[in-house]
Amino acid sequence: MSPLFASGLHSRQHPCRGDHRATGQKDSDRPWRFRSSGAAVARAFAREGAAVHLTGRTVPPLEDVARRIQDEGGVAHVAQLDATDRDAVDRHADAVATAGNGIDICFNATSNDDMQGSPLLDMALADVLRPVTKAVTTTLTTATAAARHMVRRGSGVLLVMAGGRETIPDLGGSHITWSALIGVCRQLAAELSPQGVRVSWLLSPGSPAPGEENRADKAALLAERPAYDEVANAAVFAASSWARTMTATELNLTGGLVPD
């Protein structure tokens, strides 16, 4: 998924309470596992009472997620949106905020068009920088669009999939991208958290696809990788009042592969 905005999160027996709105964006051309993690996060927010707004460049995959949310009793809306178009993202965020009396959560997990498998010495500069530019652009457009509404209410949560502390060869521009996103998150937190808006990022080693054996990297301390639903549960926790003192921080789901 790309950006997701949410509002109206009001669970019964869960730490996420209050009136929250969530919106998200999903890109049909991202790797399958990223589409699935975004869908899992959207469903998790919807289960906790959020009205979820899914956005992306290709609508049919979003409609599939929305129908599943609706079948489970949740509220989901779909809109076509290019997260690199700042004016369009601003207009969409304005519409979501108007319809739901604000935006409480923004989750961004856009695909970054990265190329992996070759050392940097063998890569064209454009191929290295493309994911960095796209990731920073989409994170800034979605986060700032949502944050303008959050600061007016004095509350809100911005969530991003990021990382960057690994030392793995042949990742192309991916590792540089993840590190850049952490820098963006930290600066957003420094500027927005005094106004009540928290910023966190999730570090995941990737989740097994349905039917795939769940085996962690041999360097991890735990035997299994997090399932998509477990990544989603971490996102729900990060957006909840139980995490109200957490900002400018990472939720590490790597099972000890990347120690803190």
mmCIF file of N, CA and C in Angstrom, residues 63 95-96 104 136 141 150 154 195:
data_model
loop_
_atom_site.group_PDB
_atom_site.id
_atom_site.type_symbol
_atom_site.label_atom_id
_atom_site.label_comp_id
_atom_site.label_asym_id
_atom_site.label_seq_id
_atom_site.Cartn_x
_atom_site.Cartn_y
_atom_site.Cartn_z
ATOM 1 N N GLU A 63 -9.957 -2.097 -4.327
ATOM 2 C CA GLU A 63 -11.348 -2.500 -4.148
ATOM 3 C C GLU A 63 -11.441 -3.892 -3.539
ATOM 4 N N ALA A 95 -10.222 16.337 1.603
ATOM 5 C CA ALA A 95 -11.536 15.711 1.460
ATOM 6 C C ALA A 95 -11.777 14.688 2.561
ATOM 7 N N VAL A 96 -10.754 13.892 2.879
ATOM 8 C CA VAL A 96 -10.883 12.893 3.938
ATOM 9 C C VAL A 96 -11.125 13.576 5.279
ATOM 10 N N ASP A 104 -6.520 10.952 11.762
ATOM 11 C CA ASP A 104 -5.804 10.546 12.974
ATOM 12 C C ASP A 104 -4.557 9.729 12.701
ATOM 13 N N VAL A 136 11.261 9.304 -0.526
ATOM 14 C CA VAL A 136 11.262 10.570 0.215
ATOM 15 C C VAL A 136 10.108 11.455 -0.250
ATOM 16 N N THR A 141 4.975 13.960 0.894
ATOM 17 C CA THR A 141 3.669 14.430 0.420
ATOM 18 C C THR A 141 2.543 13.926 1.307
ATOM 19 N N MET A 150 -3.673 17.198 11.397
ATOM 20 C CA MET A 150 -3.415 16.690 12.742
ATOM 21 C C MET A 150 -3.032 17.796 13.710
ATOM 22 N N GLY A 154 -4.178 18.852 17.438
ATOM 23 C CA GLY A 154 -3.199 18.563 18.483
ATOM 24 C C GLY A 154 -2.963 17.092 18.710
ATOM 25 N N GLN A 195 3.702 19.494 18.740
ATOM 26 C CA GLN A 195 2.323 19.897 18.436
ATOM 27 C C GLN A 195 1.351 18.726 18.562
#
